[in-house]
CSV table of C-alpha atoms and ligand atoms in Angstrom, one decimal:
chain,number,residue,atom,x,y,z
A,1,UNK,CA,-106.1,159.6,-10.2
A,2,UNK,CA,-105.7,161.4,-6.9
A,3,UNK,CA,-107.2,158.5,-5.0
A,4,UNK,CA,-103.7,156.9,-5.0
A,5,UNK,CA,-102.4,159.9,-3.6
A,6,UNK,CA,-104.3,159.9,-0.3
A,7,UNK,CA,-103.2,159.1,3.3
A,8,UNK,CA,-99.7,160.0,1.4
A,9,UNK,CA,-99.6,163.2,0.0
A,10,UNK,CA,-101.9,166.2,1.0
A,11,UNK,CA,-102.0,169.5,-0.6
A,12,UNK,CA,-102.0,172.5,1.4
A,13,UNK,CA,-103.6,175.6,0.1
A,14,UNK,CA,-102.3,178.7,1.7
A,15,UNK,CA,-100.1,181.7,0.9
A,16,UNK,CA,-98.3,181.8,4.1
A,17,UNK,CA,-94.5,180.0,3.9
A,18,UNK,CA,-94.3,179.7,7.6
A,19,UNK,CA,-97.2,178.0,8.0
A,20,UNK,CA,-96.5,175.3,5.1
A,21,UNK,CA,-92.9,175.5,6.6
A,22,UNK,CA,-94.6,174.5,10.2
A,23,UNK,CA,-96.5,172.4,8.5
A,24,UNK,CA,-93.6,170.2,6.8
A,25,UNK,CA,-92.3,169.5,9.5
A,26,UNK,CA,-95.4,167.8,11.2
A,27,UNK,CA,-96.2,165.7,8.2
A,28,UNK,CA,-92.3,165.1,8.1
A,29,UNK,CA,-92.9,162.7,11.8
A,30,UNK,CA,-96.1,160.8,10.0
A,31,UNK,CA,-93.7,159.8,6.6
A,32,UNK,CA,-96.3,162.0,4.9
A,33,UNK,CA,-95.6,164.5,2.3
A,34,UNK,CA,-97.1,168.2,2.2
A,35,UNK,CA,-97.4,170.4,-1.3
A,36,UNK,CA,-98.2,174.0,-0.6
A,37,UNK,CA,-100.6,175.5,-3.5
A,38,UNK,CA,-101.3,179.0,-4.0
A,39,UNK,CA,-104.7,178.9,-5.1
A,40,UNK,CA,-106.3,182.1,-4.7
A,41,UNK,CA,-109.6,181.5,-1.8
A,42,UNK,CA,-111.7,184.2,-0.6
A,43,UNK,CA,-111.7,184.2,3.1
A,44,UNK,CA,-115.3,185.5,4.1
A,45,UNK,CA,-116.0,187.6,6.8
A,46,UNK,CA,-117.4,185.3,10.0
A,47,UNK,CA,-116.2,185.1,13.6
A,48,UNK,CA,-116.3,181.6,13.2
A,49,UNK,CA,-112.9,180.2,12.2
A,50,UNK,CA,-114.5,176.8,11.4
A,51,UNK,CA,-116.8,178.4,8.8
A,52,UNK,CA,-114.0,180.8,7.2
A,53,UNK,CA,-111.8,177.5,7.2
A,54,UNK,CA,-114.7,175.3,5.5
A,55,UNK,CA,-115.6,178.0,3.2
A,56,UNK,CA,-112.2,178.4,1.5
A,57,UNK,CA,-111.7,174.6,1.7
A,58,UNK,CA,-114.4,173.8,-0.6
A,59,UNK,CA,-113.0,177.0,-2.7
A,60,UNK,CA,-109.6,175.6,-3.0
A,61,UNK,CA,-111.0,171.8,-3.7
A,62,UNK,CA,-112.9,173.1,-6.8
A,63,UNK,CA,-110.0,174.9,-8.2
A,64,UNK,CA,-107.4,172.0,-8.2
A,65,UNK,CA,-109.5,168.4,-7.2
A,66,UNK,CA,-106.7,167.5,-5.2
A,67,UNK,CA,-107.2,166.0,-1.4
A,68,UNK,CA,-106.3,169.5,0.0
A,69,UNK,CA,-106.4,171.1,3.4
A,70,UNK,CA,-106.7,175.1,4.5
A,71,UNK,CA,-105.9,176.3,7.9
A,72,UNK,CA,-107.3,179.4,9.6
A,73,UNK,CA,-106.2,180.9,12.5
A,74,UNK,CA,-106.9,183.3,15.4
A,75,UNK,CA,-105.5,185.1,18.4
A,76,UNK,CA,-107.6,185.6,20.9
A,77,UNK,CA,-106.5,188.5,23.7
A,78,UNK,CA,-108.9,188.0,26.7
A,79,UNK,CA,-108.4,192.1,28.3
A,80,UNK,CA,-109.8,193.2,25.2
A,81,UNK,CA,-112.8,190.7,24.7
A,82,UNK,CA,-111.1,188.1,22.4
A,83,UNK,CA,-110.1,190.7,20.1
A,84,UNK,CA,-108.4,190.5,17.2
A,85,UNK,CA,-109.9,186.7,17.1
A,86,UNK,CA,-110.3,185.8,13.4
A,87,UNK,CA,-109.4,189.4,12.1
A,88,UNK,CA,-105.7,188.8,13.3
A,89,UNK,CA,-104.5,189.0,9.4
A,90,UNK,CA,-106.2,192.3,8.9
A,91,UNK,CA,-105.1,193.5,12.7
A,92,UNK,CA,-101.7,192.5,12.0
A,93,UNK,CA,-101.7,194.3,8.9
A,94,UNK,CA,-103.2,197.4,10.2
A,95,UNK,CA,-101.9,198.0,13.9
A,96,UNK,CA,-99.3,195.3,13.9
A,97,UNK,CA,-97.4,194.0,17.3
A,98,UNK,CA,-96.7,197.3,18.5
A,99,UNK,CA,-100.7,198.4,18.0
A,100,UNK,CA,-101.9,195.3,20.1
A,101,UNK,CA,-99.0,196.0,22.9
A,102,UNK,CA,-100.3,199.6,23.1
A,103,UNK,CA,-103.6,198.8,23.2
A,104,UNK,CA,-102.7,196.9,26.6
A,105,UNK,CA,-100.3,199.3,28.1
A,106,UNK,CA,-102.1,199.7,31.0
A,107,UNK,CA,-103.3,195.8,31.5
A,108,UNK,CA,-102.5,193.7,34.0
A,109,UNK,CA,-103.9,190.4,32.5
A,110,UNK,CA,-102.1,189.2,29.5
A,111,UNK,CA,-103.7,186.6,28.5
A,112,UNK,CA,-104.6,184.9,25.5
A,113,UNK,CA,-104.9,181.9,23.2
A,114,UNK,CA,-104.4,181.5,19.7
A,115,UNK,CA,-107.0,178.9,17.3
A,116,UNK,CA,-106.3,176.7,14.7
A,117,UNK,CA,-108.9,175.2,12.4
A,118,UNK,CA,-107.4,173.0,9.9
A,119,UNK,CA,-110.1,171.8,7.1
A,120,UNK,CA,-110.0,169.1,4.8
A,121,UNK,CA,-111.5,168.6,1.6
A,122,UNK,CA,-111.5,165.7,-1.0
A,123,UNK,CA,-114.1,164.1,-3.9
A,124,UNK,CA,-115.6,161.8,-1.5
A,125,UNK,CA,-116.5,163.8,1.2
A,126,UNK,CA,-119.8,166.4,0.7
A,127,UNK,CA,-118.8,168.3,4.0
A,128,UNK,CA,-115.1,169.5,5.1
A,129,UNK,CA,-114.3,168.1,8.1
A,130,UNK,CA,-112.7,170.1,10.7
A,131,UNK,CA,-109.6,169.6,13.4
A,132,UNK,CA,-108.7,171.8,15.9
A,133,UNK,CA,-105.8,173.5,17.9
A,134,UNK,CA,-105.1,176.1,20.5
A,135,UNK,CA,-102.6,177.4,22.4
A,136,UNK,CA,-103.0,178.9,25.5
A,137,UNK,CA,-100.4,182.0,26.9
A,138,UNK,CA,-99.8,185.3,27.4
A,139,UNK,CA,-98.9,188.6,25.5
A,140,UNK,CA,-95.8,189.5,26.9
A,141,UNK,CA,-95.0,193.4,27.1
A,142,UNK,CA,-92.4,193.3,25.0
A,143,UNK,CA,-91.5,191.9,21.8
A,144,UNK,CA,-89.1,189.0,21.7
A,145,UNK,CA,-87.4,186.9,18.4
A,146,UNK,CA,-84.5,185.3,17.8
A,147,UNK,CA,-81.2,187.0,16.6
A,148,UNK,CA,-81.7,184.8,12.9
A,149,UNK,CA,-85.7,186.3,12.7
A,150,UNK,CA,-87.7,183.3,13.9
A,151,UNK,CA,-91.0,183.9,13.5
A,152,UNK,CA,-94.4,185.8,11.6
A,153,UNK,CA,-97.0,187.8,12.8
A,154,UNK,CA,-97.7,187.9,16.4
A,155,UNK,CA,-95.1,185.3,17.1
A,156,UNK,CA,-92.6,188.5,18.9
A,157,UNK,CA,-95.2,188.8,21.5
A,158,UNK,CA,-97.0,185.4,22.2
A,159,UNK,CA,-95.2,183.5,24.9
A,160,UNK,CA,-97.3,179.9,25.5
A,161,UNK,CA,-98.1,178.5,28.6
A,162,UNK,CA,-95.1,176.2,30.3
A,163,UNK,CA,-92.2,177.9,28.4
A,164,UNK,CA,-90.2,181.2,28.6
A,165,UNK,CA,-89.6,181.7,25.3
A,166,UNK,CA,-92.0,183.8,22.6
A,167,UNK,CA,-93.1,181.8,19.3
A,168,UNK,CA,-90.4,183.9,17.9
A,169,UNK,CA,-87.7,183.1,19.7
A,170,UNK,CA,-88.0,179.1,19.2
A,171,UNK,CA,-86.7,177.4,15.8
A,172,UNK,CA,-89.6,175.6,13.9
A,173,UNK,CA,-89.4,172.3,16.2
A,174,UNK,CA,-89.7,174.2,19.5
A,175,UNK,CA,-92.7,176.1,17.7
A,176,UNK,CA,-94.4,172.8,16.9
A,177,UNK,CA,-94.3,171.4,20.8
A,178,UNK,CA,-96.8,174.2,22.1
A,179,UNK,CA,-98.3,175.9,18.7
A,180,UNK,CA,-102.2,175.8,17.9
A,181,UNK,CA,-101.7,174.7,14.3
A,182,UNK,CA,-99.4,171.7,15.3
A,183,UNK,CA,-101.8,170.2,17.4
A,184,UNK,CA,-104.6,170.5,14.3
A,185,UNK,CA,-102.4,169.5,12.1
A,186,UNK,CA,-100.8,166.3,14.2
A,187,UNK,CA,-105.0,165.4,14.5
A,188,UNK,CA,-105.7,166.1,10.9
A,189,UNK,CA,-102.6,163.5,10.3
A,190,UNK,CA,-103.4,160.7,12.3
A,191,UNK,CA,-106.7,161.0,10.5
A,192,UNK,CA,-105.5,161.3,6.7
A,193,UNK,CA,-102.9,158.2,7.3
A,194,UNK,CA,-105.3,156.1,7.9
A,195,UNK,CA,-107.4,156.9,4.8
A,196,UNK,CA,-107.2,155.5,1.4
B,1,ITT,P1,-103.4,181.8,4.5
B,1,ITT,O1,-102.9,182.1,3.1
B,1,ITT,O2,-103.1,180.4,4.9
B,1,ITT,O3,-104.8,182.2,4.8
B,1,ITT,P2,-102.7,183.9,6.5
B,1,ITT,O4,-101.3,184.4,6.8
B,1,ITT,O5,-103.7,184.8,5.9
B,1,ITT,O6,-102.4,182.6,5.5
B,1,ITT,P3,-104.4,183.2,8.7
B,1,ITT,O7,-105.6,183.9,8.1
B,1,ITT,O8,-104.7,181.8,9.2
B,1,ITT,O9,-103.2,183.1,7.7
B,1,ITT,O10,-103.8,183.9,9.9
B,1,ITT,C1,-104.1,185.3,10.2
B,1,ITT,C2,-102.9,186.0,10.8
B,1,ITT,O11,-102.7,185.6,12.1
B,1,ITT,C3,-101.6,185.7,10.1
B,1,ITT,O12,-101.3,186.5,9.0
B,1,ITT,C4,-100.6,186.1,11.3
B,1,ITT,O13,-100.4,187.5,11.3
B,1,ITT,C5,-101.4,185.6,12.5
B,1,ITT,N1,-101.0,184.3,12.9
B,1,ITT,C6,-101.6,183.1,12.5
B,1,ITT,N2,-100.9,182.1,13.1
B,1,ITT,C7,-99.9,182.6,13.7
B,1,ITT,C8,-98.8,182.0,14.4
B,1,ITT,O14,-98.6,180.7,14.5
B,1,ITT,N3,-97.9,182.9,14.9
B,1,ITT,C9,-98.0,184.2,14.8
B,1,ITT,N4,-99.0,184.8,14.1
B,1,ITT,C10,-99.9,184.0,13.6
């Protein structure tokens, strides 16, 4: 049934509104249309984003048999060795903006990237397959949003390359010129529209 569904519809399992929200919009410039399912996935423990990404692809595929996608991400601090990388949830969680930013009080280099992996999934292919994003920029010292609360997680203090402005201080659009999971997702779409 879902055959007739593909290269038009995708289904994107995550629990995160801002990303499906960052995500609409993408799809929106490639006349596709994007679902967001809550299907509960396990995310394993790796520090490769591409295998945490597959992993919970295949998860989500078996619970719904739908042509689905997942996206994992990472932010990647280059003082402190790439850390939080793909541990940002449970960093953000934990030690939050104000943890990271006082863990680099007294550093000079402020740089860092974050990763997108988007994976997708379907009933004819025995592998995910993988597409990729990053953004490259700095941790600025303080944190930064938008009077109307752009913004989620590390968004306050990220400021990409080639703009002034934090994550959190751009509406969704801005977001989606420089962001990590726009450039995965724009690959993953020129990809899925051709496929029937
Ligand atoms: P899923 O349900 O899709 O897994 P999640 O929020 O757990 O949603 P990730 O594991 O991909 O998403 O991301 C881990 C964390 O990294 C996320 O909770 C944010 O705190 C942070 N993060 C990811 N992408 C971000 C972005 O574009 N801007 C700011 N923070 C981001």
């Amino acid at each position: 049934m879902h055959f007739s569904l593909k290269g038009k519809v995708i289904f994107f399992a995550t629990n995160n509104i801002n990303k499906f929200n960052e995500a609409r919009k993408i799809f929106n410039e490639f006349q596709m249309a994007v679902a967001m399912i809550r299907v509960k996935t396990l995310e394993i423990q790796s520090e490769n984003l591409e295998e945490i990404a597959k992993t919970s692809a295949i998860e989500a595929f078996k619970k719904c048999n739908l042509p689905i996608i997942v996206e994992d991400a990472g932010l990647f601090v280059e003082a402190v060795n790439g850390f939080p990388g793909p541990y940002a949830s449970y960093v953000y969680k934990t030690i939050g903006n104000e943890g990271l930013l006082k863990l680099m009080e007294q550093t000079e280099n402020r740089k860092a990237k974050f990763q997108s992996v988007i994976a997708y999934c379907d009933a004819d292919i025995e592998t995910p397959l993988c597409f990729k994003g990053e953004a490259m920029g700095e941790i600025v010292k303080e944190p930064r949003k938008a009077k109307n609360k752009h913004g989620f997680g590390f968004d306050p203090i990220f400021r990409p390359l080639n703009s002034n402005k934090t994550f959190a201080e751009m509406d969704v659009e801005e977001k989606n010129k420089y962001s990590h999971r726009a450039k995965a997702l724009r690959k993953f779409a020129e990809f899925y529209k051709k496929l029937k």
